[in-house]
PDB file of C-alpha atoms in Angstrom:
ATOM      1  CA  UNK W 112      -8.694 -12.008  14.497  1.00  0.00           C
ATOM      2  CA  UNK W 113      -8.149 -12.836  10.722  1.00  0.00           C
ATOM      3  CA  UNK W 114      -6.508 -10.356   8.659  1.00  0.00           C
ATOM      4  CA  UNK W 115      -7.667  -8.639   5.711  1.00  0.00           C
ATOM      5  CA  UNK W 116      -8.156 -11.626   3.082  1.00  0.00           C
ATOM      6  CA  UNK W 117      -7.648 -11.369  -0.759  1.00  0.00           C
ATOM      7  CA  UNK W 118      -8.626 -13.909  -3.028  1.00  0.00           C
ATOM      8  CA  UNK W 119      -7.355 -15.892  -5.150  1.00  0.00           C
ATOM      9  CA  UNK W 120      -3.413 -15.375  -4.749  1.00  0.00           C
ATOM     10  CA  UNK W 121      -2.757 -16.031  -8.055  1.00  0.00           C
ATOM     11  CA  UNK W 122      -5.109 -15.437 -11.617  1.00  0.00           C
ATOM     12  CA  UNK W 123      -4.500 -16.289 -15.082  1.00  0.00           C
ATOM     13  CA  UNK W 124      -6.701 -14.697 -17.704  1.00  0.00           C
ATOM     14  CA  UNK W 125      -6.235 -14.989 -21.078  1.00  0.00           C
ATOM     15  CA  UNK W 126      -6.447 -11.422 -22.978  1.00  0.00           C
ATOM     16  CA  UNK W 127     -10.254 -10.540 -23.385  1.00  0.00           C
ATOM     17  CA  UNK W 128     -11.344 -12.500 -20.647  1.00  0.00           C
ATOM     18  CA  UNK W 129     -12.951 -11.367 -17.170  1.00  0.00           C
ATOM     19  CA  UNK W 130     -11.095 -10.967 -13.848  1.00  0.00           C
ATOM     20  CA  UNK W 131     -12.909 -11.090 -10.833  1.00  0.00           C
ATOM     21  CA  UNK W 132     -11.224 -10.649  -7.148  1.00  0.00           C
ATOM     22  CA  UNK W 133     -12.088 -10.564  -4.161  1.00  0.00           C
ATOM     23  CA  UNK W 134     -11.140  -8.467  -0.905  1.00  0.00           C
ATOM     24  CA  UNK W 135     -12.585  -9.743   2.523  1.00  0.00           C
ATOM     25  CA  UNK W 136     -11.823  -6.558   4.970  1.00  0.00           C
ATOM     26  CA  UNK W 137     -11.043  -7.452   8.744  1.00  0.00           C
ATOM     27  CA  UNK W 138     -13.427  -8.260  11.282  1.00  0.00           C
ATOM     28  CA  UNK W 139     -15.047  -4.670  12.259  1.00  0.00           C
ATOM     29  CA  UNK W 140     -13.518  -2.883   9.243  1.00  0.00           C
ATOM     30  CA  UNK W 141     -16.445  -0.859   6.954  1.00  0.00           C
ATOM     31  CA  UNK W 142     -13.651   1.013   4.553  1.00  0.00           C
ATOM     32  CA  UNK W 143     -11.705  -0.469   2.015  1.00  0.00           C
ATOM     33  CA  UNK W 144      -9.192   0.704  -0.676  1.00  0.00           C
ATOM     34  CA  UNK W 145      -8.210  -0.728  -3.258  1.00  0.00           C
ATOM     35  CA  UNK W 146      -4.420  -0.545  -5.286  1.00  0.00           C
ATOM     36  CA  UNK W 147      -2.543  -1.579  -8.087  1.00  0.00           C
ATOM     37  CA  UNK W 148       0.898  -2.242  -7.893  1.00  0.00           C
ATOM     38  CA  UNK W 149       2.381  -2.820 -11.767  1.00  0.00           C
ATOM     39  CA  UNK W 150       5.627  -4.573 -12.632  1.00  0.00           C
ATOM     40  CA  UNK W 151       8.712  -1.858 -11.166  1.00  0.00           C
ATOM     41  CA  UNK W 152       6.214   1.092 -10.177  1.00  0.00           C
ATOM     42  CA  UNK W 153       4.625   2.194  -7.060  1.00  0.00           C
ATOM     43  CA  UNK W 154       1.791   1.814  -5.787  1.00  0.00           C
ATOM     44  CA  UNK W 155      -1.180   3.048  -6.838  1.00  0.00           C
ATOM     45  CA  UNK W 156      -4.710   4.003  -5.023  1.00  0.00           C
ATOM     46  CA  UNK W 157      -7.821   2.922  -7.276  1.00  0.00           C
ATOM     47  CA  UNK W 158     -10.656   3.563  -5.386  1.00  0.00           C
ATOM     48  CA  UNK W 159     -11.981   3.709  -2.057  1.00  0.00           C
ATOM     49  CA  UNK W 160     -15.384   1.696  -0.885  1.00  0.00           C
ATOM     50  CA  UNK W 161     -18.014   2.008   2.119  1.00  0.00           C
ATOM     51  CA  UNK W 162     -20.499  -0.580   2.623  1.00  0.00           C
ATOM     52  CA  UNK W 163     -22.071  -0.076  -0.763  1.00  0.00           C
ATOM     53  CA  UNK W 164     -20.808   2.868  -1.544  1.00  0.00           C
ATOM     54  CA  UNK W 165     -17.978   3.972  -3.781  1.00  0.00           C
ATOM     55  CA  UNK W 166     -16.306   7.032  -1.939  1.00  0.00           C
ATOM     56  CA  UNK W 167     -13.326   7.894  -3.981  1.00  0.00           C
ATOM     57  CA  UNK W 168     -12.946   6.618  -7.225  1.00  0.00           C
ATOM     58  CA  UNK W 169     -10.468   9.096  -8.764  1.00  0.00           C
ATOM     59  CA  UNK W 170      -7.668   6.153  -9.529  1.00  0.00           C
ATOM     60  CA  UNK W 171      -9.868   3.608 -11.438  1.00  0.00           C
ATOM     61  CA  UNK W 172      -9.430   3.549 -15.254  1.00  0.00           C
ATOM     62  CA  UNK W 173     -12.529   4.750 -17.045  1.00  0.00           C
ATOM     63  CA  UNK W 174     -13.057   1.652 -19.451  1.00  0.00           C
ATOM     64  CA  UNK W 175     -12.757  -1.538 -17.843  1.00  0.00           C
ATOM     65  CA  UNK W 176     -12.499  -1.707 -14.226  1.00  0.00           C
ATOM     66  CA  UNK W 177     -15.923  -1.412 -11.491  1.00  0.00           C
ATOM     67  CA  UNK W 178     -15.927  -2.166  -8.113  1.00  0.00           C
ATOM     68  CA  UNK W 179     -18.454  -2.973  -5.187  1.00  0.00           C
ATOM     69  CA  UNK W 180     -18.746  -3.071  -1.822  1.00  0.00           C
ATOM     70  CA  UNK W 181     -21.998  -5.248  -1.173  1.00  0.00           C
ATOM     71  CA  UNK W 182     -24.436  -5.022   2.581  1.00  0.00           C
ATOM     72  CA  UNK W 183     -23.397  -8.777   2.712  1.00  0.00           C
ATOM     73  CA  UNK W 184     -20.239 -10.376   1.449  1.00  0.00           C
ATOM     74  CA  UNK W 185     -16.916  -9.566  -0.147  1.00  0.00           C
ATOM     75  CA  UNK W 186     -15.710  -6.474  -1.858  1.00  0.00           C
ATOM     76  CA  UNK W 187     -15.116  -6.977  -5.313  1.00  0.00           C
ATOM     77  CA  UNK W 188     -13.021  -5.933  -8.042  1.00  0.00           C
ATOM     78  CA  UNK W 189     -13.846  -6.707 -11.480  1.00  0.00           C
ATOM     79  CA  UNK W 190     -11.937  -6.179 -14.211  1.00  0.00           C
ATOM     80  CA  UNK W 191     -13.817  -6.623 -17.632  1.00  0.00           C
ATOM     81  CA  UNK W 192     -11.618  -7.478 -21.054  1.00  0.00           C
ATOM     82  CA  UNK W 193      -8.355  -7.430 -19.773  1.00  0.00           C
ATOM     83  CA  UNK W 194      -5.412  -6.816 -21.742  1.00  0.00           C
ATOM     84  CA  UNK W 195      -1.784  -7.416 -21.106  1.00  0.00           C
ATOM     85  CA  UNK W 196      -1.287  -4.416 -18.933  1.00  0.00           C
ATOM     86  CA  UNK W 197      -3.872  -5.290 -16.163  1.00  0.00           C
ATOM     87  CA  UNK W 198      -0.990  -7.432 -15.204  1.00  0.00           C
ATOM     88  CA  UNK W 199      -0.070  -6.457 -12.072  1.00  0.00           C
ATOM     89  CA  UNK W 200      -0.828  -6.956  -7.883  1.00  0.00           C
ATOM     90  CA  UNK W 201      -3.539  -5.760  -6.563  1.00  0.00           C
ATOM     91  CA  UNK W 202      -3.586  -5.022  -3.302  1.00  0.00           C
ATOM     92  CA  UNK W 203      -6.582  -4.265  -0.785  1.00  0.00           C
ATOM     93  CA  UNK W 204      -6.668  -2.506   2.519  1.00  0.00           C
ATOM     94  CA  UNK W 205      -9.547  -1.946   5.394  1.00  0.00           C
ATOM     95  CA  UNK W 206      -9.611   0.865   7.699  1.00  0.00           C
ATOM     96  CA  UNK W 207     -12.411   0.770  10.887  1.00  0.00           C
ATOM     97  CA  UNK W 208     -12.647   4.300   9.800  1.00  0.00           C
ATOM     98  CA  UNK W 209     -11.704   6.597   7.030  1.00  0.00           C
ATOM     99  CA  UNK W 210      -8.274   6.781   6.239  1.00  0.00           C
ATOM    100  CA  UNK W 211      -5.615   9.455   7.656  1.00  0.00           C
ATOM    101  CA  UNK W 212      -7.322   8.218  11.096  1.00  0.00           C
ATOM    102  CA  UNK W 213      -6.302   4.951  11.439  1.00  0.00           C
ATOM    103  CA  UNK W 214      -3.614   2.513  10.797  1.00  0.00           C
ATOM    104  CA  UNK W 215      -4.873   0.304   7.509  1.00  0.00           C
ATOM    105  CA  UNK W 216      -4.363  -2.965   7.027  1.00  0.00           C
ATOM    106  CA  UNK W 217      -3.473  -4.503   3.961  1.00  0.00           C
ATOM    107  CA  UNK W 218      -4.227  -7.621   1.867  1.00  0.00           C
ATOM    108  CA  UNK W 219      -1.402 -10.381   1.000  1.00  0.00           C
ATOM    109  CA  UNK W 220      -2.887  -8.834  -3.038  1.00  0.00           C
ATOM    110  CA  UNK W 221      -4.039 -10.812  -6.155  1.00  0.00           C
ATOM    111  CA  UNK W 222      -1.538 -11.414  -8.501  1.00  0.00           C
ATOM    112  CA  UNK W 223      -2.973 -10.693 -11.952  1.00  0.00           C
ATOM    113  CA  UNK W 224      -1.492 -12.457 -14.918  1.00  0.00           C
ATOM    114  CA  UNK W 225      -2.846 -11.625 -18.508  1.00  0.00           C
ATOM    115  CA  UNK W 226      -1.889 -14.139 -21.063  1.00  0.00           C
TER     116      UNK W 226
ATOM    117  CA  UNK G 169      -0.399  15.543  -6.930  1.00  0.00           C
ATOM    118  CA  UNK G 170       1.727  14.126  -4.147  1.00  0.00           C
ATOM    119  CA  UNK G 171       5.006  12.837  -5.064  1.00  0.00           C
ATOM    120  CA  UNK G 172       7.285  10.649  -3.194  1.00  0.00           C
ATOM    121  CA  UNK G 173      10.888   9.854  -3.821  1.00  0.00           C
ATOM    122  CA  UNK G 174      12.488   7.501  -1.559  1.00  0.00           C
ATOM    123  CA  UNK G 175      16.371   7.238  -1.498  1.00  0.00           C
ATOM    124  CA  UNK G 176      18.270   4.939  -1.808  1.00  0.00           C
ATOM    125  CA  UNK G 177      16.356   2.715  -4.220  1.00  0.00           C
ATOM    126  CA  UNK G 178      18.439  -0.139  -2.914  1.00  0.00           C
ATOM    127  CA  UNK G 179      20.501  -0.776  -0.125  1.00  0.00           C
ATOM    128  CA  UNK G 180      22.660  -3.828   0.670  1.00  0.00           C
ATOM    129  CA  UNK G 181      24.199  -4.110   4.128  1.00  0.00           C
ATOM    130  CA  UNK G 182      26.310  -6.531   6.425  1.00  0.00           C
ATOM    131  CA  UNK G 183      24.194  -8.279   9.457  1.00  0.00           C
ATOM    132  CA  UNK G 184      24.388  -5.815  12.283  1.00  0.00           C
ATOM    133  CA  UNK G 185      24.993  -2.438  10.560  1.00  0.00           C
ATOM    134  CA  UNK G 186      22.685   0.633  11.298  1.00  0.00           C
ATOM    135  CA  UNK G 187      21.345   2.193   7.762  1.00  0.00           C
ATOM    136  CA  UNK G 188      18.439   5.144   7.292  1.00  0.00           C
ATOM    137  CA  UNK G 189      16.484   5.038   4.241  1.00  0.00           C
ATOM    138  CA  UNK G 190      14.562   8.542   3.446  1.00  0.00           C
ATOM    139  CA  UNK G 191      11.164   9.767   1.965  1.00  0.00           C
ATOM    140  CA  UNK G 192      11.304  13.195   0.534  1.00  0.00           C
ATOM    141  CA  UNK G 193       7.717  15.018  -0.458  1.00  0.00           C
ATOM    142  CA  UNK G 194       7.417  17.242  -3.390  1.00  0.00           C
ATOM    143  CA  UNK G 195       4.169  18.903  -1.061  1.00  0.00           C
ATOM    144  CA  UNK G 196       3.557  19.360   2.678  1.00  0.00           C
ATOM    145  CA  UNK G 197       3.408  16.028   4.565  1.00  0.00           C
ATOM    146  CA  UNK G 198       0.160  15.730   6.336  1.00  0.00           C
ATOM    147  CA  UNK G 199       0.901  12.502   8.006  1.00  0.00           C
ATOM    148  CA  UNK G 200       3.477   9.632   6.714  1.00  0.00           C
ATOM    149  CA  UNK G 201       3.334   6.217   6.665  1.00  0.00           C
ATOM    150  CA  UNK G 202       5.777   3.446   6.934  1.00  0.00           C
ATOM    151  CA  UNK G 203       5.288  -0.336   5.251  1.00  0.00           C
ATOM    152  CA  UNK G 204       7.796  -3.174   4.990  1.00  0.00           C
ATOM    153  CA  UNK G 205       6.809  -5.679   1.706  1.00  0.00           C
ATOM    154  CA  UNK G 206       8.435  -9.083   1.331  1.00  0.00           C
ATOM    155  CA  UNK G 207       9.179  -9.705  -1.977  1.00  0.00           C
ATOM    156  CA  UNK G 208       5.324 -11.589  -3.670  1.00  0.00           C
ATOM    157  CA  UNK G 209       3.929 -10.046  -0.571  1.00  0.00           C
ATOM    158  CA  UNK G 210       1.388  -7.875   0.836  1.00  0.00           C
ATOM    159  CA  UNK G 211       2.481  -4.981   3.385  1.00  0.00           C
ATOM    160  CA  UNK G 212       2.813  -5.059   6.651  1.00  0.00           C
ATOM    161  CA  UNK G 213       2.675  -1.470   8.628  1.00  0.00           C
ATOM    162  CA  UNK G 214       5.485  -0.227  10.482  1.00  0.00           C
ATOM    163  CA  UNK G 215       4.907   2.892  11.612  1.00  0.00           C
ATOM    164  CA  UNK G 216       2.277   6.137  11.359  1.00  0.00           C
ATOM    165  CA  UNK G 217       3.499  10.029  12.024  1.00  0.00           C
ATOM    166  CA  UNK G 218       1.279  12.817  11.916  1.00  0.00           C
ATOM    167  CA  UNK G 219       3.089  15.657  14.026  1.00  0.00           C
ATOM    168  CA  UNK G 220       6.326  17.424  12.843  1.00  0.00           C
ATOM    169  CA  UNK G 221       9.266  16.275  14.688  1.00  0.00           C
ATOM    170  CA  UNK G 222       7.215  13.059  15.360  1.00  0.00           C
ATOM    171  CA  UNK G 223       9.215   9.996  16.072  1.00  0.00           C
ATOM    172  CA  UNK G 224       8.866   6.735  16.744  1.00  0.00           C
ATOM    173  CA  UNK G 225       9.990   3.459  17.628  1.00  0.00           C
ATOM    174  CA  UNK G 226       9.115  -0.238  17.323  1.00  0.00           C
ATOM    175  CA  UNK G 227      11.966  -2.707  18.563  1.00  0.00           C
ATOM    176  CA  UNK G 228      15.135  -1.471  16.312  1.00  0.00           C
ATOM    177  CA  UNK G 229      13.183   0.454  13.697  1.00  0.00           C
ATOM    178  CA  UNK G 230      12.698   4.398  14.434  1.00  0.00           C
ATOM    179  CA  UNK G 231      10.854   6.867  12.175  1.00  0.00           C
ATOM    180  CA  UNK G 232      10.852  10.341  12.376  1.00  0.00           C
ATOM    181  CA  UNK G 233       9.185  12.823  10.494  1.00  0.00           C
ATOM    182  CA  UNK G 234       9.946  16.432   9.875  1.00  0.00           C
ATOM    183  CA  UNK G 235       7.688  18.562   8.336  1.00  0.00           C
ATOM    184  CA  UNK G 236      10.007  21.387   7.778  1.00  0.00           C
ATOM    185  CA  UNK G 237      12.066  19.255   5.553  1.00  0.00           C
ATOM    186  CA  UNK G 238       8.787  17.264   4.222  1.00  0.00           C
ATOM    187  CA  UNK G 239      11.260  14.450   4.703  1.00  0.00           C
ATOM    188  CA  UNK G 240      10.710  11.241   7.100  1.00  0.00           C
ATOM    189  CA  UNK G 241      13.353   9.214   8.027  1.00  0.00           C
ATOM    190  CA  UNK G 242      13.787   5.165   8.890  1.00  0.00           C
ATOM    191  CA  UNK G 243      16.410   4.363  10.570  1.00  0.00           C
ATOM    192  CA  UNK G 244      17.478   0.382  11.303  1.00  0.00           C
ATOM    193  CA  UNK G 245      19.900  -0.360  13.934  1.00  0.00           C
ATOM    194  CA  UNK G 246      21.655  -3.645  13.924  1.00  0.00           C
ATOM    195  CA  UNK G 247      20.031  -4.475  11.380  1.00  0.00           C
ATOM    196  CA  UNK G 248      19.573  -8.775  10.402  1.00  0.00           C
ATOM    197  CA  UNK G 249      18.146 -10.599   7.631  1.00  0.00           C
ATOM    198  CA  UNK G 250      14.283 -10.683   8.854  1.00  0.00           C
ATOM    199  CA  UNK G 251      14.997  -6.861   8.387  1.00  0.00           C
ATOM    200  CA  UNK G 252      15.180  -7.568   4.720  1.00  0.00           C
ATOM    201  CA  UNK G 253      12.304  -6.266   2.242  1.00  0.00           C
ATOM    202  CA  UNK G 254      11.288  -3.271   0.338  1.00  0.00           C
ATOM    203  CA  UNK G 255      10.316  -0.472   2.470  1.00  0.00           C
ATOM    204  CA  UNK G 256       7.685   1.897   1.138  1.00  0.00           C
ATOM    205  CA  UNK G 257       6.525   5.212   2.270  1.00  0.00           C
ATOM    206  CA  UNK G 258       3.039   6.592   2.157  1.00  0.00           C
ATOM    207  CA  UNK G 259       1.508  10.066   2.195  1.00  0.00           C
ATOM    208  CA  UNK G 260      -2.343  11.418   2.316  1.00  0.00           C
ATOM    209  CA  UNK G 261      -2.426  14.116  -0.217  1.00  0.00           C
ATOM    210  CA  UNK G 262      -4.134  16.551   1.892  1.00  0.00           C
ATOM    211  CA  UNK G 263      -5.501  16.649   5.714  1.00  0.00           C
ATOM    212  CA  UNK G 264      -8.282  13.248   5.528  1.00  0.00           C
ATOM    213  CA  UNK G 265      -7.609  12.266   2.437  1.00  0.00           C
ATOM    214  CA  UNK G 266      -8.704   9.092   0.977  1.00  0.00           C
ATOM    215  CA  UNK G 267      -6.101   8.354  -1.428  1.00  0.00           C
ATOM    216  CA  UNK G 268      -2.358   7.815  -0.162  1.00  0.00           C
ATOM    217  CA  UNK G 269       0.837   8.006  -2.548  1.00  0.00           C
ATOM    218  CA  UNK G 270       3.459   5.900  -2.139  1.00  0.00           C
ATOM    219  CA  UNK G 271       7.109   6.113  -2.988  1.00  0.00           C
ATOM    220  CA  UNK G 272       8.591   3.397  -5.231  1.00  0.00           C
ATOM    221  CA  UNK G 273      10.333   1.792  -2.269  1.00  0.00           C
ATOM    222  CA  UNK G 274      13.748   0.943  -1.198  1.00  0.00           C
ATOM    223  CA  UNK G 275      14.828  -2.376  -1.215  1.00  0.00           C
ATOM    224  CA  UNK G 276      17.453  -3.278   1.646  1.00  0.00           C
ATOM    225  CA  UNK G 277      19.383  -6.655   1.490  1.00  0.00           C
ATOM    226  CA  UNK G 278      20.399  -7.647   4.763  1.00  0.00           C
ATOM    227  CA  UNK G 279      24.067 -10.290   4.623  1.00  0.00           C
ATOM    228  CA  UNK G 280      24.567 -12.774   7.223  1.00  0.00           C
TER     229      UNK G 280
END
């Protein structure tokens, strides 16, 4: 049973540019969070996603940042015009049910680098 | 907002010493949550408590949690070098909360 899958590992975007990653939750799993994890801080819940539905989103910046949850495919985090201090990891985790249940599983994160 | 403070923020040991690394709450503790993270890596989850005076144990790592104190507890015995990593705590901020906090981890070095 495959783990919770983030992808790519790695990004490079120049300042301006788009960054688009991707969480794949584990087999079964209909909840995922999302969290950013910046150079020597903590880390930090974004937002929270149901099959296409956005539950919680009381961490996301207001300018910028969107995320989805589509019927079919890949959760997504999209971050629009970066700037140098989207830099960070970004980690995502899948629950089979809402959180403060159940265990969650995290992501091995997307490491955001903002040229 | 929930607030975490783990302590210490580092901790360096010789192979086969015991060591406890604590998670303090500024707010009630509805439930606690234990990751290890190798350095450039995701998490991997250790341990959950829910109930005061909770503890638990997974091969020589044992968590406890005490509400009273709205401090948990992680305590390593013998410890070795796979045991090294920064250890994070994590905390609902209310009863079925979405969003957890984290503290900003301890990181333990483990010396052959």
């Amino acid at each position: 049973n495959a783990g919770v899958m983030q992808n790519p590992r790695h990004l490079v975007r120049r300042r301006g540019q788009e960054a688009r990653l991707r969480c794949s939750p584990m087999k079964g799993h209909s909840h995922v969070y999302w969290y950013r994890q910046l150079p020597e801080e903590g880390l930090k819940f974004m937002v929270y996603l149901q099959k296409e539905n956005i539950i919680d989103e009381s961490g996301m910046p207001k300018e910028r940042f969107s995320a989805e949850f589509p019927k079919e495919g890949p959760s997504i985090l999209r971050i629009q015009q970066v700037v140098r201090g989207d830099s960070a990891a970004y980690f995502c985790a899948s629950s089979p049910e809402r959180w403060g249940d159940y265990e969650q599983y995290f992501g091995p994160g997307t490491r955001l680098t903002v040229t | 907002s929930q607030e975490l403070e783990q302590s210490p923020q580092s901790l360096i040991v010789q192979e086969g010493k015991n060591l406890t690394i604590n998670c303090t709450s500024s707010k009630t503790l509805y439930g606690l949550y234990w990751y290890k993270q190798k350095y450039g890596e995701g998490l991997i989850f250790l341990m959950m408590l829910q109930k005061g005076g909770e503890e638990k144990s997974h091969e020589k790592i044992t968590a406890k949690l005490d509400e009273k104190k709205q401090q948990s507890s992680l305590h390593i015995t013998a410890s070795q070098p796979s045991h090294a990593g920064i250890y994070l705590c994590g905390a609902p901020d209310q009863t079925g909360a979405n969003n957890l906090f984290f503290g900003t981890g301890t990181r333990l070095t483990v010396i052959p």
